[in-house]
Amino acid sequence: MNAPCTVRLLLASIALLLFATLPGTARAQDANTISSRTAEVGGVTLHYLTAGHGPAVILLHGYTQTSRMWRPIMPRLAEKFTVIAPNLPGIGDSSIPKDGLDMKTAAIRIHALAKSLGVQKAEVVGHDIGLMVAYAYAAQFPAETEKLIVLDAFLPGVAGWEDVYNNPGIWHFRFNGPTPEMLVRGRERIYFDYFWNDFAADKTHSILETDRAAYVAAYSRPGRMRAGWAYFVSFQQAAKDFAQLSQTKLTMPVLAIGGDKANGTVLGNRMKLVATNATMIVLKDTGHWVLEEQPKETMDALMKFL
């Protein structure tokens, strides 16, 4: 190789190195790097995804899903925040604890994870049963919760919750135990498609096929379906816990986002009962899967509020 070529290659390498170390470039790279990690907290192994730098945001998934649901929005959030997206105890790659598969205990365990990561304060986001855990987090640790965002479900124990819980069309809350396990085993995809299709405003615009396959695989592992159902079994205990916790209203800013074809209005009105500073957004032509059905609108609302 002649001298001019060598010089040009050297200059190009230096330029690339300098570009890679620019602050903006580093942040962009960090935002797109999602790390998969585990931590031991209180005898339970919690798996979590993390990315970014800055103030902490904790993302809590719902039933039929795992922390995977947050991957599409993590890079954008990671431009401003340290994003922590755990798998709830018993779900995904988090271990199945011997007891405590309920909203209040799950929140305590997620809080222990946050503390182990050096998080002093966090903004907490939850969807479906994840929003119940998020509420339990904010209610138990209000001084450490900057903001709370809840996505489409309801709060057990808060006035009117029985209307949802006792709705005969929502039969799955009571579908658990040995016989349901045998009925679902080997048919997990059929069972989950019911949620992903029937609870969407348009079943063709809901959970992506690749994600469906991943979620089915996660919940089909030994003991995982039972662990997921344990959160439904805990609704009666959550009702007692939340009735007590809601006697002290949340004072941090709260945002409720839901679909008009699902729980948007119900959730927004209930959050106004338990918080002094609650805002409600109801997305039109949207079902339960707000992040998948209306990704831009949901993400824009999240970023504006956070």
Short mmCIF file of C-alpha atoms in Angstrom, two decimals:
data_model
loop_
_atom_site.label_atom_id
_atom_site.label_comp_id
_atom_site.label_asym_id
_atom_site.label_seq_id
_atom_site.Cartn_x
_atom_site.Cartn_y
_atom_site.Cartn_z
CA MET A 1 0.00 0.00 0.00
CA ASN A 2 1.49 3.38 -0.99
CA ALA A 3 1.97 6.27 1.47
CA PRO A 4 -0.99 8.43 0.28
CA CYS A 5 -3.40 5.51 0.73
CA THR A 6 -2.04 4.82 4.20
CA VAL A 7 -2.48 8.46 5.20
CA ARG A 8 -6.05 8.55 3.86
CA LEU A 9 -6.98 5.39 5.78
CA LEU A 10 -5.42 6.81 8.94
CA LEU A 11 -7.34 10.08 8.61
CA ALA A 12 -10.58 8.21 7.94
CA SER A 13 -10.07 6.07 11.05
CA ILE A 14 -9.42 9.16 13.16
CA ALA A 15 -12.54 10.83 11.78
CA LEU A 16 -14.69 7.80 12.60
CA LEU A 17 -13.23 7.64 16.10
CA LEU A 18 -13.93 11.32 16.71
CA PHE A 19 -17.48 10.98 15.38
CA ALA A 20 -18.18 8.00 17.60
CA THR A 21 -17.09 9.97 20.68
CA LEU A 22 -19.32 12.98 20.01
CA PRO A 23 -21.90 13.33 22.83
CA GLY A 24 -24.88 13.20 20.51
CA THR A 25 -23.59 10.11 18.76
CA ALA A 26 -22.87 8.35 22.04
CA ARG A 27 -26.37 9.10 23.29
CA ALA A 28 -27.88 7.79 20.06
CA GLN A 29 -25.89 4.58 20.38
CA ASP A 30 -26.83 4.20 24.05
CA ALA A 31 -30.50 4.78 23.27
CA ASN A 32 -30.50 1.94 20.79
CA THR A 33 -28.62 -0.44 23.09
CA ILE A 34 -31.02 -2.42 25.26
CA SER A 35 -29.29 -4.60 27.82
CA SER A 36 -30.82 -7.74 29.31
CA ARG A 37 -29.92 -8.26 32.98
CA THR A 38 -30.95 -10.04 36.17
CA ALA A 39 -30.82 -9.09 39.83
CA GLU A 40 -31.47 -10.96 43.08
CA VAL A 41 -33.85 -9.10 45.37
CA GLY A 42 -35.36 -10.62 48.47
CA GLY A 43 -34.74 -14.16 47.33
CA VAL A 44 -36.34 -13.59 43.92
CA THR A 45 -34.49 -13.27 40.61
CA LEU A 46 -35.88 -10.41 38.55
CA HIS A 47 -35.04 -10.16 34.88
CA TYR A 48 -35.13 -6.68 33.38
CA LEU A 49 -34.28 -4.73 30.27
CA THR A 50 -32.46 -1.44 30.60
CA ALA A 51 -31.19 1.37 28.39
CA GLY A 52 -30.22 5.01 28.45
CA HIS A 53 -29.03 7.51 31.05
CA GLY A 54 -30.73 10.09 33.22
CA PRO A 55 -33.73 10.06 35.59
CA ALA A 56 -35.26 6.62 36.04
CA VAL A 57 -38.41 5.39 34.33
CA ILE A 58 -39.80 2.00 35.37
CA LEU A 59 -42.01 0.19 32.82
CA LEU A 60 -44.31 -2.60 34.03
CA HIS A 61 -45.92 -4.95 31.51
CA GLY A 62 -49.33 -6.60 31.69
CA TYR A 63 -50.79 -10.07 31.40
CA THR A 64 -50.11 -12.13 28.22
CA GLN A 65 -46.98 -10.00 27.74
CA THR A 66 -43.48 -9.56 29.15
CA SER A 67 -41.02 -6.68 29.27
CA ARG A 68 -40.64 -7.28 25.52
CA MET A 69 -43.71 -5.08 24.98
CA TRP A 70 -41.65 -1.98 25.83
CA ARG A 71 -38.79 -2.61 23.38
CA PRO A 72 -40.26 -0.45 20.57
CA ILE A 73 -40.40 2.66 22.76
CA MET A 74 -37.31 2.13 24.90
CA PRO A 75 -34.86 3.81 22.48
CA ARG A 76 -36.87 7.03 22.42
CA LEU A 77 -37.30 7.05 26.20
CA ALA A 78 -33.61 6.23 26.64
CA GLU A 79 -32.65 9.51 24.99
CA LYS A 80 -33.76 11.25 28.21
CA PHE A 81 -34.09 8.55 30.86
CA THR A 82 -32.58 5.47 32.39
CA VAL A 83 -35.24 2.95 31.38
CA ILE A 84 -35.85 -0.12 33.56
CA ALA A 85 -38.37 -2.66 32.27
CA PRO A 86 -38.64 -5.69 34.59
CA ASN A 87 -40.50 -8.89 34.04
CA LEU A 88 -42.99 -9.15 36.87
CA PRO A 89 -42.19 -11.86 39.43
CA GLY A 90 -43.18 -15.25 38.01
CA ILE A 91 -43.35 -14.01 34.41
CA GLY A 92 -40.82 -14.15 31.58
CA ASP A 93 -37.32 -14.83 32.86
CA SER A 94 -38.04 -13.64 36.40
CA SER A 95 -38.15 -16.50 38.88
CA ILE A 96 -41.40 -17.83 40.33
CA PRO A 97 -41.50 -16.98 44.05
CA LYS A 98 -43.02 -19.38 46.54
CA ASP A 99 -45.52 -16.71 47.61
CA GLY A 100 -46.38 -13.07 47.10
CA LEU A 101 -47.66 -13.18 43.51
CA ASP A 102 -49.89 -10.18 44.13
CA MET A 103 -49.86 -6.49 43.24
CA LYS A 104 -48.64 -5.07 46.55
CA THR A 105 -45.83 -7.60 47.00
CA ALA A 106 -44.79 -7.32 43.35
CA ALA A 107 -44.50 -3.55 43.82
CA ILE A 108 -42.30 -4.06 46.89
CA ARG A 109 -40.04 -6.37 44.89
CA ILE A 110 -39.83 -3.95 41.95
CA HIS A 111 -38.99 -1.18 44.41
CA ALA A 112 -36.23 -3.35 45.88
CA LEU A 113 -34.88 -3.83 42.34
CA ALA A 114 -34.89 -0.07 41.79
CA LYS A 115 -33.06 0.52 45.08
CA SER A 116 -30.47 -2.13 44.19
CA LEU A 117 -29.80 -0.19 40.98
CA GLY A 118 -29.27 3.03 42.91
CA VAL A 119 -32.60 4.59 41.93
CA GLN A 120 -33.75 7.15 44.48
CA LYS A 121 -36.80 8.39 42.59
CA ALA A 122 -38.57 7.12 39.48
CA GLU A 123 -41.41 7.78 37.10
CA VAL A 124 -43.51 4.61 36.94
CA VAL A 125 -45.54 3.35 33.97
CA GLY A 126 -47.78 0.29 33.98
CA HIS A 127 -50.16 -1.47 31.59
CA ASP A 128 -52.94 -3.94 32.49
CA ILE A 129 -51.97 -5.82 35.70
CA GLY A 130 -48.73 -3.84 35.47
CA LEU A 131 -50.68 -0.65 36.16
CA MET A 132 -52.01 -2.24 39.36
CA VAL A 133 -48.43 -2.96 40.43
CA ALA A 134 -47.47 0.58 39.38
CA TYR A 135 -50.26 2.04 41.51
CA ALA A 136 -49.18 -0.12 44.47
CA TYR A 137 -45.63 1.17 43.95
CA ALA A 138 -46.72 4.81 43.94
CA ALA A 139 -49.09 4.38 46.89
CA GLN A 140 -46.50 2.60 49.04
CA PHE A 141 -43.53 4.74 48.03
CA PRO A 142 -45.01 8.15 47.18
CA ALA A 143 -41.89 10.11 48.11
CA GLU A 144 -39.92 8.03 45.59
CA THR A 145 -42.43 8.25 42.75
CA GLU A 146 -42.12 11.37 40.61
CA LYS A 147 -44.99 10.61 38.22
CA LEU A 148 -47.37 7.72 37.54
CA ILE A 149 -48.76 6.64 34.17
CA VAL A 150 -51.37 3.90 33.92
CA LEU A 151 -52.46 2.27 30.66
CA ASP A 152 -55.88 0.68 30.20
CA ALA A 153 -57.23 -1.52 32.97
CA PHE A 154 -58.89 -0.82 36.32
CA LEU A 155 -58.08 -0.65 40.02
CA PRO A 156 -59.44 -3.38 42.30
CA GLY A 157 -60.91 -1.99 45.49
CA VAL A 158 -61.74 1.42 44.04
CA ALA A 159 -65.40 2.37 43.67
CA GLY A 160 -67.00 0.66 40.68
CA TRP A 161 -64.31 -1.97 40.20
CA GLU A 162 -66.84 -4.76 40.64
CA ASP A 163 -68.55 -3.70 37.41
CA VAL A 164 -65.45 -4.80 35.52
CA TYR A 165 -64.53 -7.76 37.70
CA ASN A 166 -68.06 -9.23 37.59
CA ASN A 167 -68.68 -8.55 33.90
CA PRO A 168 -69.73 -11.97 32.50
CA GLY A 169 -67.97 -11.12 29.25
CA ILE A 170 -64.65 -10.99 31.09
CA TRP A 171 -64.62 -14.60 32.21
CA HIS A 172 -60.86 -15.06 32.37
CA PHE A 173 -60.44 -13.44 35.80
CA ARG A 174 -61.81 -16.62 37.38
CA PHE A 175 -60.35 -19.08 34.86
CA ASN A 176 -57.54 -20.72 36.82
CA GLY A 177 -56.70 -23.90 38.66
CA PRO A 178 -55.70 -27.47 37.67
CA THR A 179 -58.49 -28.09 35.15
CA PRO A 180 -58.03 -24.79 33.26
CA GLU A 181 -54.29 -25.53 33.22
CA MET A 182 -54.94 -28.86 31.51
CA LEU A 183 -57.36 -27.24 29.06
CA VAL A 184 -54.88 -24.53 28.06
CA ARG A 185 -51.73 -26.68 27.98
CA GLY A 186 -50.71 -27.10 24.37
CA ARG A 187 -53.36 -24.56 23.33
CA GLU A 188 -51.71 -21.45 24.78
CA ARG A 189 -51.79 -19.68 21.42
CA ILE A 190 -55.57 -20.17 21.07
CA TYR A 191 -56.08 -18.89 24.61
CA PHE A 192 -53.88 -15.80 24.17
CA ASP A 193 -55.29 -14.96 20.76
CA TYR A 194 -58.62 -14.43 22.52
CA PHE A 195 -57.06 -11.56 24.49
CA TRP A 196 -55.09 -10.10 21.61
CA ASN A 197 -57.97 -10.23 19.13
CA ASP A 198 -61.13 -9.70 21.18
CA PHE A 199 -59.75 -6.90 23.37
CA ALA A 200 -58.49 -4.90 20.38
CA ALA A 201 -60.61 -2.45 18.45
CA ASP A 202 -59.35 -4.20 15.30
CA LYS A 203 -57.87 -7.68 15.74
CA THR A 204 -55.77 -7.21 12.60
CA HIS A 205 -54.11 -4.16 14.18
CA SER A 206 -53.02 -5.54 17.53
CA ILE A 207 -50.06 -7.58 18.79
CA LEU A 208 -47.51 -8.43 16.08
CA GLU A 209 -47.08 -12.06 15.08
CA THR A 210 -43.44 -12.17 16.18
CA ASP A 211 -44.42 -10.87 19.59
CA ARG A 212 -47.32 -13.31 19.88
CA ALA A 213 -44.97 -16.22 19.30
CA ALA A 214 -42.52 -14.90 21.89
CA TYR A 215 -45.21 -14.38 24.54
CA VAL A 216 -46.74 -17.80 23.97
CA ALA A 217 -43.30 -19.37 24.36
CA ALA A 218 -42.70 -17.46 27.61
CA TYR A 219 -46.01 -18.47 29.21
CA SER A 220 -45.87 -22.07 27.97
CA ARG A 221 -42.87 -22.91 30.14
CA PRO A 222 -43.51 -25.04 33.25
CA GLY A 223 -45.34 -23.15 35.97
CA ARG A 224 -45.60 -19.91 34.02
CA MET A 225 -49.30 -19.98 33.15
CA ARG A 226 -50.13 -20.68 36.79
CA ALA A 227 -47.89 -17.83 37.93
CA GLY A 228 -49.58 -15.41 35.53
CA TRP A 229 -53.00 -16.48 36.72
CA ALA A 230 -51.92 -15.90 40.33
CA TYR A 231 -52.21 -12.16 39.69
CA PHE A 232 -55.89 -12.61 38.79
CA VAL A 233 -56.40 -14.77 41.88
CA SER A 234 -54.92 -11.91 43.92
CA PHE A 235 -57.60 -9.39 42.82
CA GLN A 236 -59.59 -9.91 46.02
CA GLN A 237 -56.49 -9.23 48.12
CA ALA A 238 -55.61 -6.27 45.88
CA ALA A 239 -59.10 -4.89 46.48
CA LYS A 240 -58.47 -4.92 50.23
CA ASP A 241 -54.98 -3.48 49.84
CA PHE A 242 -56.03 -0.74 47.44
CA ALA A 243 -59.10 0.21 49.48
CA GLN A 244 -56.71 0.92 52.33
CA LEU A 245 -53.98 2.55 50.26
CA SER A 246 -56.44 4.81 48.43
CA GLN A 247 -57.48 6.42 51.71
CA THR A 248 -54.36 8.53 51.20
CA LYS A 249 -54.59 10.16 47.79
CA LEU A 250 -51.61 10.26 45.48
CA THR A 251 -50.23 13.78 45.11
CA MET A 252 -47.75 13.22 42.27
CA PRO A 253 -48.95 13.93 38.69
CA VAL A 254 -50.90 10.96 37.30
CA LEU A 255 -51.80 10.23 33.67
CA ALA A 256 -54.35 7.61 32.65
CA ILE A 257 -54.38 6.47 29.00
CA GLY A 258 -56.95 4.01 27.68
CA GLY A 259 -58.93 3.03 24.63
CA ASP A 260 -62.50 4.15 24.01
CA LYS A 261 -63.32 0.54 23.09
CA ALA A 262 -61.84 -0.70 26.36
CA ASN A 263 -61.22 0.85 29.79
CA GLY A 264 -60.19 4.40 28.94
CA THR A 265 -63.02 6.26 30.64
CA VAL A 266 -63.36 3.78 33.50
CA LEU A 267 -59.67 3.99 34.33
CA GLY A 268 -59.48 7.77 34.03
CA ASN A 269 -62.43 8.30 36.37
CA ARG A 270 -61.05 5.85 38.92
CA MET A 271 -57.64 7.50 38.97
CA LYS A 272 -59.32 10.81 39.77
CA LEU A 273 -60.70 9.13 42.89
CA VAL A 274 -57.27 8.06 44.15
CA ALA A 275 -55.13 11.03 43.04
CA THR A 276 -55.35 14.79 43.47
CA ASN A 277 -53.66 15.57 40.15
CA ALA A 278 -54.90 13.08 37.55
CA THR A 279 -55.29 13.60 33.81
CA MET A 280 -57.23 11.30 31.48
CA ILE A 281 -56.60 10.57 27.80
CA VAL A 282 -59.06 8.34 25.93
CA LEU A 283 -57.82 7.21 22.51
CA LYS A 284 -60.46 6.91 19.79
CA ASP A 285 -61.01 3.65 17.91
CA THR A 286 -58.68 1.92 20.33
CA GLY A 287 -59.01 -1.20 22.44
CA HIS A 288 -56.95 -2.51 25.33
CA TRP A 289 -53.58 -2.71 23.57
CA VAL A 290 -52.98 1.04 23.40
CA LEU A 291 -49.24 0.86 22.74
CA GLU A 292 -49.65 -1.56 19.84
CA GLU A 293 -52.90 -0.16 18.42
CA GLN A 294 -51.96 3.52 18.65
CA PRO A 295 -48.17 3.58 19.04
CA LYS A 296 -47.58 7.19 17.97
CA GLU A 297 -50.42 8.70 19.98
CA THR A 298 -49.51 6.68 23.07
CA MET A 299 -45.82 7.43 22.79
CA ASP A 300 -46.39 11.15 22.19
CA ALA A 301 -48.62 11.31 25.27
CA LEU A 302 -46.00 9.49 27.35
CA MET A 303 -43.14 11.75 26.24
CA LYS A 304 -45.16 14.92 26.77
CA PHE A 305 -46.17 13.88 30.29
CA LEU A 306 -42.78 12.53 31.33
#
